[in-house]
């Protein structure tokens, strides 16, 4: 019986959300996305902005536990799980902090994951077939996605999203929101995302967001995007 209790405790600790949050480590060097995204922007964006979202989320989770809602944290395996349950966070200030910083954390994890300087900027045959079936052609998909990114007012994100049936959609979100927050569900999974906050492009492109969006396609890693689409068992902590 004692062994069973220890085993349950160990499993619970593994499945519980870690309050010491860190952003995903880049799998490439800071200059790998040159000349499309400059080294200085990648460095500041990842080590500054992304790290700040992680630090602020860690502090918010610690405050949430101190406020007596540690059970909510313990019942979530990943950040996205907590984002789908924001209504259960009683304190409005903490709810906003978790929404903004939790969204910022996982949005950026996806952003870095689906970029590469390895030359994977063309989708595979199987991924091309999926995109063609939904959008008509790769060119039509890119145009629709780009137009949403260019026209999104203010700061935010545009995602290519796969639902639980495998259907695709292009959706835009303000600030650091994502479908986990707005749909209160994990049934819609972003598999590609572009950050159109000014900190993503201003050092190189200034106010020319359209130029940034156009060049960004050169560093999209379609191997990763395809993996996220076809592998139903992938980690959802993006």
PDB file of C-alpha atoms in Angstrom:
ATOM      1  CA  UNK A   1       0.000   0.000   0.000  1.00  0.00           C
ATOM      2  CA  UNK A   2       2.851   2.323   0.870  1.00  0.00           C
ATOM      3  CA  UNK A   3       4.527   1.587  -2.466  1.00  0.00           C
ATOM      4  CA  UNK A   4       1.284   2.384  -4.284  1.00  0.00           C
ATOM      5  CA  UNK A   5       0.999   5.709  -2.484  1.00  0.00           C
ATOM      6  CA  UNK A   6       4.579   6.598  -3.422  1.00  0.00           C
ATOM      7  CA  UNK A   7       3.915   5.615  -7.044  1.00  0.00           C
ATOM      8  CA  UNK A   8       0.793   7.783  -7.179  1.00  0.00           C
ATOM      9  CA  UNK A   9       2.759  10.694  -5.710  1.00  0.00           C
ATOM     10  CA  UNK A  10       5.534  10.265  -8.275  1.00  0.00           C
ATOM     11  CA  UNK A  11       3.088  10.114 -11.178  1.00  0.00           C
ATOM     12  CA  UNK A  12       1.253  13.172  -9.886  1.00  0.00           C
ATOM     13  CA  UNK A  13       4.482  15.140  -9.620  1.00  0.00           C
ATOM     14  CA  UNK A  14       5.389  14.222 -13.198  1.00  0.00           C
ATOM     15  CA  UNK A  15       1.987  15.213 -14.567  1.00  0.00           C
ATOM     16  CA  UNK A  16       1.686  18.453 -12.607  1.00  0.00           C
ATOM     17  CA  UNK A  17       2.521  21.785 -14.158  1.00  0.00           C
ATOM     18  CA  UNK A  18       6.026  22.914 -13.228  1.00  0.00           C
ATOM     19  CA  UNK A  19       5.911  26.369 -11.652  1.00  0.00           C
ATOM     20  CA  UNK A  20       9.518  27.114 -12.623  1.00  0.00           C
ATOM     21  CA  UNK A  21       8.765  27.918 -16.224  1.00  0.00           C
ATOM     22  CA  UNK A  22      11.441  28.291 -18.882  1.00  0.00           C
ATOM     23  CA  UNK A  23      11.051  29.036 -22.596  1.00  0.00           C
ATOM     24  CA  UNK A  24      12.012  26.315 -25.030  1.00  0.00           C
ATOM     25  CA  UNK A  25      15.698  26.419 -25.933  1.00  0.00           C
ATOM     26  CA  UNK A  26      16.397  27.413 -29.525  1.00  0.00           C
ATOM     27  CA  UNK A  27      17.454  24.469 -31.682  1.00  0.00           C
ATOM     28  CA  UNK A  28      19.520  26.746 -33.916  1.00  0.00           C
ATOM     29  CA  UNK A  29      21.983  29.599 -33.475  1.00  0.00           C
ATOM     30  CA  UNK A  30      20.850  33.192 -33.140  1.00  0.00           C
ATOM     31  CA  UNK A  31      22.110  34.001 -36.629  1.00  0.00           C
ATOM     32  CA  UNK A  32      20.554  30.955 -38.319  1.00  0.00           C
ATOM     33  CA  UNK A  33      17.571  32.891 -39.672  1.00  0.00           C
ATOM     34  CA  UNK A  34      19.681  35.551 -41.382  1.00  0.00           C
ATOM     35  CA  UNK A  35      19.161  37.460 -43.607  1.00  0.00           C
ATOM     36  CA  UNK A  36      15.386  37.194 -43.171  1.00  0.00           C
ATOM     37  CA  UNK A  37      15.299  37.652 -39.404  1.00  0.00           C
ATOM     38  CA  UNK A  38      18.375  39.340 -38.022  1.00  0.00           C
ATOM     39  CA  UNK A  39      20.560  38.055 -35.199  1.00  0.00           C
ATOM     40  CA  UNK A  40      19.852  40.964 -32.872  1.00  0.00           C
ATOM     41  CA  UNK A  41      16.103  40.549 -33.202  1.00  0.00           C
ATOM     42  CA  UNK A  42      16.280  36.802 -32.497  1.00  0.00           C
ATOM     43  CA  UNK A  43      18.492  37.396 -29.454  1.00  0.00           C
ATOM     44  CA  UNK A  44      16.324  40.114 -27.934  1.00  0.00           C
ATOM     45  CA  UNK A  45      13.099  38.382 -28.872  1.00  0.00           C
ATOM     46  CA  UNK A  46      14.026  35.006 -27.354  1.00  0.00           C
ATOM     47  CA  UNK A  47      16.273  35.953 -24.438  1.00  0.00           C
ATOM     48  CA  UNK A  48      14.376  39.126 -23.586  1.00  0.00           C
ATOM     49  CA  UNK A  49      10.692  38.999 -24.491  1.00  0.00           C
ATOM     50  CA  UNK A  50      10.167  35.231 -24.402  1.00  0.00           C
ATOM     51  CA  UNK A  51      12.143  34.837 -21.189  1.00  0.00           C
ATOM     52  CA  UNK A  52      10.080  37.611 -19.596  1.00  0.00           C
ATOM     53  CA  UNK A  53       6.842  35.762 -20.364  1.00  0.00           C
ATOM     54  CA  UNK A  54       8.280  32.656 -18.697  1.00  0.00           C
ATOM     55  CA  UNK A  55       9.469  34.565 -15.626  1.00  0.00           C
ATOM     56  CA  UNK A  56       6.197  36.453 -15.246  1.00  0.00           C
ATOM     57  CA  UNK A  57       4.172  33.260 -15.601  1.00  0.00           C
ATOM     58  CA  UNK A  58       6.299  31.535 -12.948  1.00  0.00           C
ATOM     59  CA  UNK A  59       5.647  34.406 -10.550  1.00  0.00           C
ATOM     60  CA  UNK A  60       1.929  34.349 -11.327  1.00  0.00           C
ATOM     61  CA  UNK A  61       1.720  30.606 -10.628  1.00  0.00           C
ATOM     62  CA  UNK A  62       3.493  31.038  -7.305  1.00  0.00           C
ATOM     63  CA  UNK A  63       1.054  33.812  -6.406  1.00  0.00           C
ATOM     64  CA  UNK A  64      -1.845  31.600  -7.452  1.00  0.00           C
ATOM     65  CA  UNK A  65      -0.655  28.876  -5.096  1.00  0.00           C
ATOM     66  CA  UNK A  66      -0.234  31.389  -2.286  1.00  0.00           C
ATOM     67  CA  UNK A  67      -3.785  32.540  -2.958  1.00  0.00           C
ATOM     68  CA  UNK A  68      -5.021  29.044  -2.149  1.00  0.00           C
ATOM     69  CA  UNK A  69      -5.477  27.699  -5.667  1.00  0.00           C
ATOM     70  CA  UNK A  70      -2.597  25.268  -5.753  1.00  0.00           C
ATOM     71  CA  UNK A  71      -5.071  22.494  -6.536  1.00  0.00           C
ATOM     72  CA  UNK A  72      -5.805  24.138  -9.872  1.00  0.00           C
ATOM     73  CA  UNK A  73      -2.104  24.187 -10.756  1.00  0.00           C
ATOM     74  CA  UNK A  74      -1.674  20.576  -9.622  1.00  0.00           C
ATOM     75  CA  UNK A  75      -4.544  19.416 -11.838  1.00  0.00           C
ATOM     76  CA  UNK A  76      -2.903  20.871 -14.965  1.00  0.00           C
ATOM     77  CA  UNK A  77      -0.170  18.956 -16.776  1.00  0.00           C
ATOM     78  CA  UNK A  78       0.760  21.778 -19.135  1.00  0.00           C
ATOM     79  CA  UNK A  79       0.412  25.530 -19.483  1.00  0.00           C
ATOM     80  CA  UNK A  80      -2.201  25.095 -22.173  1.00  0.00           C
ATOM     81  CA  UNK A  81      -4.379  23.130 -19.722  1.00  0.00           C
ATOM     82  CA  UNK A  82      -4.431  26.097 -17.372  1.00  0.00           C
ATOM     83  CA  UNK A  83      -5.211  28.477 -20.235  1.00  0.00           C
ATOM     84  CA  UNK A  84      -8.343  26.466 -21.057  1.00  0.00           C
ATOM     85  CA  UNK A  85      -9.458  26.909 -17.424  1.00  0.00           C
ATOM     86  CA  UNK A  86      -8.796  30.592 -16.847  1.00  0.00           C
ATOM     87  CA  UNK A  87     -12.347  31.100 -15.603  1.00  0.00           C
ATOM     88  CA  UNK A  88     -11.388  29.073 -12.528  1.00  0.00           C
ATOM     89  CA  UNK A  89      -8.715  31.598 -11.502  1.00  0.00           C
ATOM     90  CA  UNK A  90     -10.552  33.673  -8.913  1.00  0.00           C
ATOM     91  CA  UNK A  91      -8.287  36.710  -8.753  1.00  0.00           C
ATOM     92  CA  UNK A  92      -8.812  38.941 -11.787  1.00  0.00           C
ATOM     93  CA  UNK A  93      -5.257  40.313 -11.756  1.00  0.00           C
ATOM     94  CA  UNK A  94      -3.738  36.832 -11.636  1.00  0.00           C
ATOM     95  CA  UNK A  95      -6.114  35.666 -14.348  1.00  0.00           C
ATOM     96  CA  UNK A  96      -4.902  38.442 -16.639  1.00  0.00           C
ATOM     97  CA  UNK A  97      -1.246  37.728 -15.823  1.00  0.00           C
ATOM     98  CA  UNK A  98      -1.637  34.027 -16.592  1.00  0.00           C
ATOM     99  CA  UNK A  99      -3.549  34.762 -19.785  1.00  0.00           C
ATOM    100  CA  UNK A 100      -0.986  37.225 -21.133  1.00  0.00           C
ATOM    101  CA  UNK A 101       2.165  35.437 -20.039  1.00  0.00           C
ATOM    102  CA  UNK A 102       0.955  31.870 -20.493  1.00  0.00           C
ATOM    103  CA  UNK A 103      -0.214  32.753 -23.971  1.00  0.00           C
ATOM    104  CA  UNK A 104       3.047  34.544 -24.668  1.00  0.00           C
ATOM    105  CA  UNK A 105       5.058  31.546 -23.513  1.00  0.00           C
ATOM    106  CA  UNK A 106       3.438  28.871 -25.656  1.00  0.00           C
ATOM    107  CA  UNK A 107       2.873  31.130 -28.662  1.00  0.00           C
ATOM    108  CA  UNK A 108       6.591  31.854 -28.781  1.00  0.00           C
ATOM    109  CA  UNK A 109       7.494  28.202 -28.219  1.00  0.00           C
ATOM    110  CA  UNK A 110       5.595  27.417 -31.417  1.00  0.00           C
ATOM    111  CA  UNK A 111       7.034  30.434 -33.253  1.00  0.00           C
ATOM    112  CA  UNK A 112      10.632  29.316 -32.710  1.00  0.00           C
ATOM    113  CA  UNK A 113       9.811  25.645 -33.291  1.00  0.00           C
ATOM    114  CA  UNK A 114       8.429  26.137 -36.796  1.00  0.00           C
ATOM    115  CA  UNK A 115      11.350  28.209 -38.080  1.00  0.00           C
ATOM    116  CA  UNK A 116      14.741  27.038 -39.266  1.00  0.00           C
ATOM    117  CA  UNK A 117      17.679  28.084 -41.374  1.00  0.00           C
ATOM    118  CA  UNK A 118      18.012  24.546 -42.733  1.00  0.00           C
ATOM    119  CA  UNK A 119      16.215  25.170 -46.011  1.00  0.00           C
ATOM    120  CA  UNK A 120      12.936  23.403 -45.208  1.00  0.00           C
ATOM    121  CA  UNK A 121      10.858  26.257 -46.614  1.00  0.00           C
ATOM    122  CA  UNK A 122       8.758  24.085 -48.951  1.00  0.00           C
ATOM    123  CA  UNK A 123       6.054  21.706 -47.674  1.00  0.00           C
ATOM    124  CA  UNK A 124       6.282  17.989 -48.365  1.00  0.00           C
ATOM    125  CA  UNK A 125       4.081  16.303 -50.952  1.00  0.00           C
ATOM    126  CA  UNK A 126       1.695  15.014 -48.275  1.00  0.00           C
ATOM    127  CA  UNK A 127       1.449  18.409 -46.567  1.00  0.00           C
ATOM    128  CA  UNK A 128       0.978  20.088 -49.935  1.00  0.00           C
ATOM    129  CA  UNK A 129      -1.968  17.805 -50.655  1.00  0.00           C
ATOM    130  CA  UNK A 130      -3.581  18.733 -47.333  1.00  0.00           C
ATOM    131  CA  UNK A 131      -3.129  22.462 -47.960  1.00  0.00           C
ATOM    132  CA  UNK A 132      -4.306  22.219 -51.562  1.00  0.00           C
ATOM    133  CA  UNK A 133      -7.461  20.391 -50.504  1.00  0.00           C
ATOM    134  CA  UNK A 134      -8.350  23.121 -48.008  1.00  0.00           C
ATOM    135  CA  UNK A 135      -7.075  26.304 -49.651  1.00  0.00           C
ATOM    136  CA  UNK A 136      -6.814  25.454 -53.356  1.00  0.00           C
ATOM    137  CA  UNK A 137      -3.043  25.776 -53.630  1.00  0.00           C
ATOM    138  CA  UNK A 138       0.059  26.569 -51.594  1.00  0.00           C
ATOM    139  CA  UNK A 139       0.083  30.046 -53.099  1.00  0.00           C
ATOM    140  CA  UNK A 140      -3.526  30.687 -52.082  1.00  0.00           C
ATOM    141  CA  UNK A 141      -2.814  29.442 -48.575  1.00  0.00           C
ATOM    142  CA  UNK A 142       0.239  31.683 -48.206  1.00  0.00           C
ATOM    143  CA  UNK A 143      -1.658  34.671 -49.564  1.00  0.00           C
ATOM    144  CA  UNK A 144      -4.592  34.173 -47.171  1.00  0.00           C
ATOM    145  CA  UNK A 145      -2.275  33.668 -44.211  1.00  0.00           C
ATOM    146  CA  UNK A 146      -0.108  36.651 -45.153  1.00  0.00           C
ATOM    147  CA  UNK A 147      -3.075  38.962 -45.641  1.00  0.00           C
ATOM    148  CA  UNK A 148      -4.400  38.155 -42.170  1.00  0.00           C
ATOM    149  CA  UNK A 149      -0.952  38.820 -40.704  1.00  0.00           C
ATOM    150  CA  UNK A 150      -0.561  42.117 -42.545  1.00  0.00           C
ATOM    151  CA  UNK A 151      -4.066  43.382 -41.784  1.00  0.00           C
ATOM    152  CA  UNK A 152      -4.243  42.359 -38.114  1.00  0.00           C
ATOM    153  CA  UNK A 153      -4.648  45.616 -36.214  1.00  0.00           C
ATOM    154  CA  UNK A 154      -2.102  46.252 -33.501  1.00  0.00           C
ATOM    155  CA  UNK A 155      -0.221  43.369 -31.900  1.00  0.00           C
ATOM    156  CA  UNK A 156      -1.105  39.719 -32.163  1.00  0.00           C
ATOM    157  CA  UNK A 157      -0.689  36.382 -33.874  1.00  0.00           C
ATOM    158  CA  UNK A 158      -1.907  34.481 -36.902  1.00  0.00           C
ATOM    159  CA  UNK A 159      -2.042  30.692 -36.683  1.00  0.00           C
ATOM    160  CA  UNK A 160      -2.688  27.778 -38.984  1.00  0.00           C
ATOM    161  CA  UNK A 161      -4.864  25.610 -36.771  1.00  0.00           C
ATOM    162  CA  UNK A 162      -5.733  21.926 -36.894  1.00  0.00           C
ATOM    163  CA  UNK A 163      -8.907  20.819 -35.137  1.00  0.00           C
ATOM    164  CA  UNK A 164      -9.630  17.417 -33.643  1.00  0.00           C
ATOM    165  CA  UNK A 165     -10.930  16.165 -37.018  1.00  0.00           C
ATOM    166  CA  UNK A 166      -7.811  17.264 -38.886  1.00  0.00           C
ATOM    167  CA  UNK A 167      -9.496  20.237 -40.557  1.00  0.00           C
ATOM    168  CA  UNK A 168      -7.391  23.364 -41.052  1.00  0.00           C
ATOM    169  CA  UNK A 169      -8.217  27.028 -40.544  1.00  0.00           C
ATOM    170  CA  UNK A 170      -6.343  30.327 -40.485  1.00  0.00           C
ATOM    171  CA  UNK A 171      -7.212  32.417 -37.441  1.00  0.00           C
ATOM    172  CA  UNK A 172      -5.872  35.655 -35.996  1.00  0.00           C
ATOM    173  CA  UNK A 173      -5.714  36.577 -32.315  1.00  0.00           C
ATOM    174  CA  UNK A 174      -4.960  39.839 -30.505  1.00  0.00           C
ATOM    175  CA  UNK A 175      -2.148  40.254 -28.011  1.00  0.00           C
ATOM    176  CA  UNK A 176      -0.973  36.830 -26.739  1.00  0.00           C
ATOM    177  CA  UNK A 177      -4.249  34.995 -27.152  1.00  0.00           C
ATOM    178  CA  UNK A 178      -4.582  31.615 -28.852  1.00  0.00           C
ATOM    179  CA  UNK A 179      -7.353  29.018 -29.304  1.00  0.00           C
ATOM    180  CA  UNK A 180      -6.677  27.428 -25.917  1.00  0.00           C
ATOM    181  CA  UNK A 181      -7.723  30.730 -24.334  1.00  0.00           C
ATOM    182  CA  UNK A 182     -10.554  31.811 -26.607  1.00  0.00           C
ATOM    183  CA  UNK A 183     -12.136  28.381 -27.147  1.00  0.00           C
ATOM    184  CA  UNK A 184     -11.421  27.146 -23.608  1.00  0.00           C
ATOM    185  CA  UNK A 185     -10.499  23.837 -25.203  1.00  0.00           C
ATOM    186  CA  UNK A 186      -7.497  21.882 -26.443  1.00  0.00           C
ATOM    187  CA  UNK A 187      -9.387  20.646 -29.502  1.00  0.00           C
ATOM    188  CA  UNK A 188      -7.788  23.260 -31.768  1.00  0.00           C
ATOM    189  CA  UNK A 189      -4.013  22.965 -32.131  1.00  0.00           C
ATOM    190  CA  UNK A 190      -1.856  25.684 -33.748  1.00  0.00           C
ATOM    191  CA  UNK A 191       0.704  24.083 -36.075  1.00  0.00           C
ATOM    192  CA  UNK A 192       2.155  27.261 -37.604  1.00  0.00           C
ATOM    193  CA  UNK A 193       2.234  30.771 -36.201  1.00  0.00           C
ATOM    194  CA  UNK A 194       3.639  34.192 -36.971  1.00  0.00           C
ATOM    195  CA  UNK A 195       4.215  36.870 -34.358  1.00  0.00           C
ATOM    196  CA  UNK A 196       3.218  40.313 -35.635  1.00  0.00           C
ATOM    197  CA  UNK A 197       4.093  42.242 -32.511  1.00  0.00           C
ATOM    198  CA  UNK A 198       6.494  45.009 -33.531  1.00  0.00           C
ATOM    199  CA  UNK A 199       9.310  43.521 -31.460  1.00  0.00           C
ATOM    200  CA  UNK A 200       9.355  40.637 -33.966  1.00  0.00           C
ATOM    201  CA  UNK A 201      10.451  42.754 -36.895  1.00  0.00           C
ATOM    202  CA  UNK A 202      10.982  46.433 -36.098  1.00  0.00           C
ATOM    203  CA  UNK A 203      14.782  46.413 -35.819  1.00  0.00           C
ATOM    204  CA  UNK A 204      15.110  45.148 -39.394  1.00  0.00           C
ATOM    205  CA  UNK A 205      11.884  46.115 -41.126  1.00  0.00           C
ATOM    206  CA  UNK A 206      10.742  49.155 -39.093  1.00  0.00           C
ATOM    207  CA  UNK A 207       7.055  49.752 -39.908  1.00  0.00           C
ATOM    208  CA  UNK A 208       7.083  47.527 -43.006  1.00  0.00           C
ATOM    209  CA  UNK A 209       5.175  44.569 -41.613  1.00  0.00           C
ATOM    210  CA  UNK A 210       4.302  43.295 -45.081  1.00  0.00           C
ATOM    211  CA  UNK A 211       8.002  42.951 -45.937  1.00  0.00           C
ATOM    212  CA  UNK A 212       8.612  40.991 -42.726  1.00  0.00           C
ATOM    213  CA  UNK A 213       5.701  38.655 -43.444  1.00  0.00           C
ATOM    214  CA  UNK A 214       6.918  38.048 -47.001  1.00  0.00           C
ATOM    215  CA  UNK A 215      10.470  37.192 -45.910  1.00  0.00           C
ATOM    216  CA  UNK A 216       9.307  35.080 -42.966  1.00  0.00           C
ATOM    217  CA  UNK A 217       8.149  32.349 -45.349  1.00  0.00           C
ATOM    218  CA  UNK A 218      11.814  31.736 -46.197  1.00  0.00           C
ATOM    219  CA  UNK A 219      12.480  30.397 -42.692  1.00  0.00           C
ATOM    220  CA  UNK A 220       9.300  28.380 -42.127  1.00  0.00           C
ATOM    221  CA  UNK A 221      10.312  24.818 -41.270  1.00  0.00           C
ATOM    222  CA  UNK A 222       7.746  22.688 -43.051  1.00  0.00           C
ATOM    223  CA  UNK A 223       9.237  19.510 -41.600  1.00  0.00           C
ATOM    224  CA  UNK A 224       8.104  20.695 -38.171  1.00  0.00           C
ATOM    225  CA  UNK A 225       4.728  21.905 -39.438  1.00  0.00           C
ATOM    226  CA  UNK A 226       4.083  18.556 -41.120  1.00  0.00           C
ATOM    227  CA  UNK A 227       5.088  16.728 -37.968  1.00  0.00           C
ATOM    228  CA  UNK A 228       2.653  18.767 -35.907  1.00  0.00           C
ATOM    229  CA  UNK A 229      -0.116  18.051 -38.388  1.00  0.00           C
ATOM    230  CA  UNK A 230       0.424  14.340 -38.988  1.00  0.00           C
ATOM    231  CA  UNK A 231       1.695  13.211 -35.583  1.00  0.00           C
ATOM    232  CA  UNK A 232      -1.337  13.049 -33.327  1.00  0.00           C
ATOM    233  CA  UNK A 233       0.859  12.030 -30.402  1.00  0.00           C
ATOM    234  CA  UNK A 234       3.127  15.086 -30.432  1.00  0.00           C
ATOM    235  CA  UNK A 235       3.669  17.154 -27.324  1.00  0.00           C
ATOM    236  CA  UNK A 236       1.085  19.894 -27.062  1.00  0.00           C
ATOM    237  CA  UNK A 237       3.287  22.135 -24.941  1.00  0.00           C
ATOM    238  CA  UNK A 238       4.182  24.565 -27.717  1.00  0.00           C
TER     239      UNK A 238
END
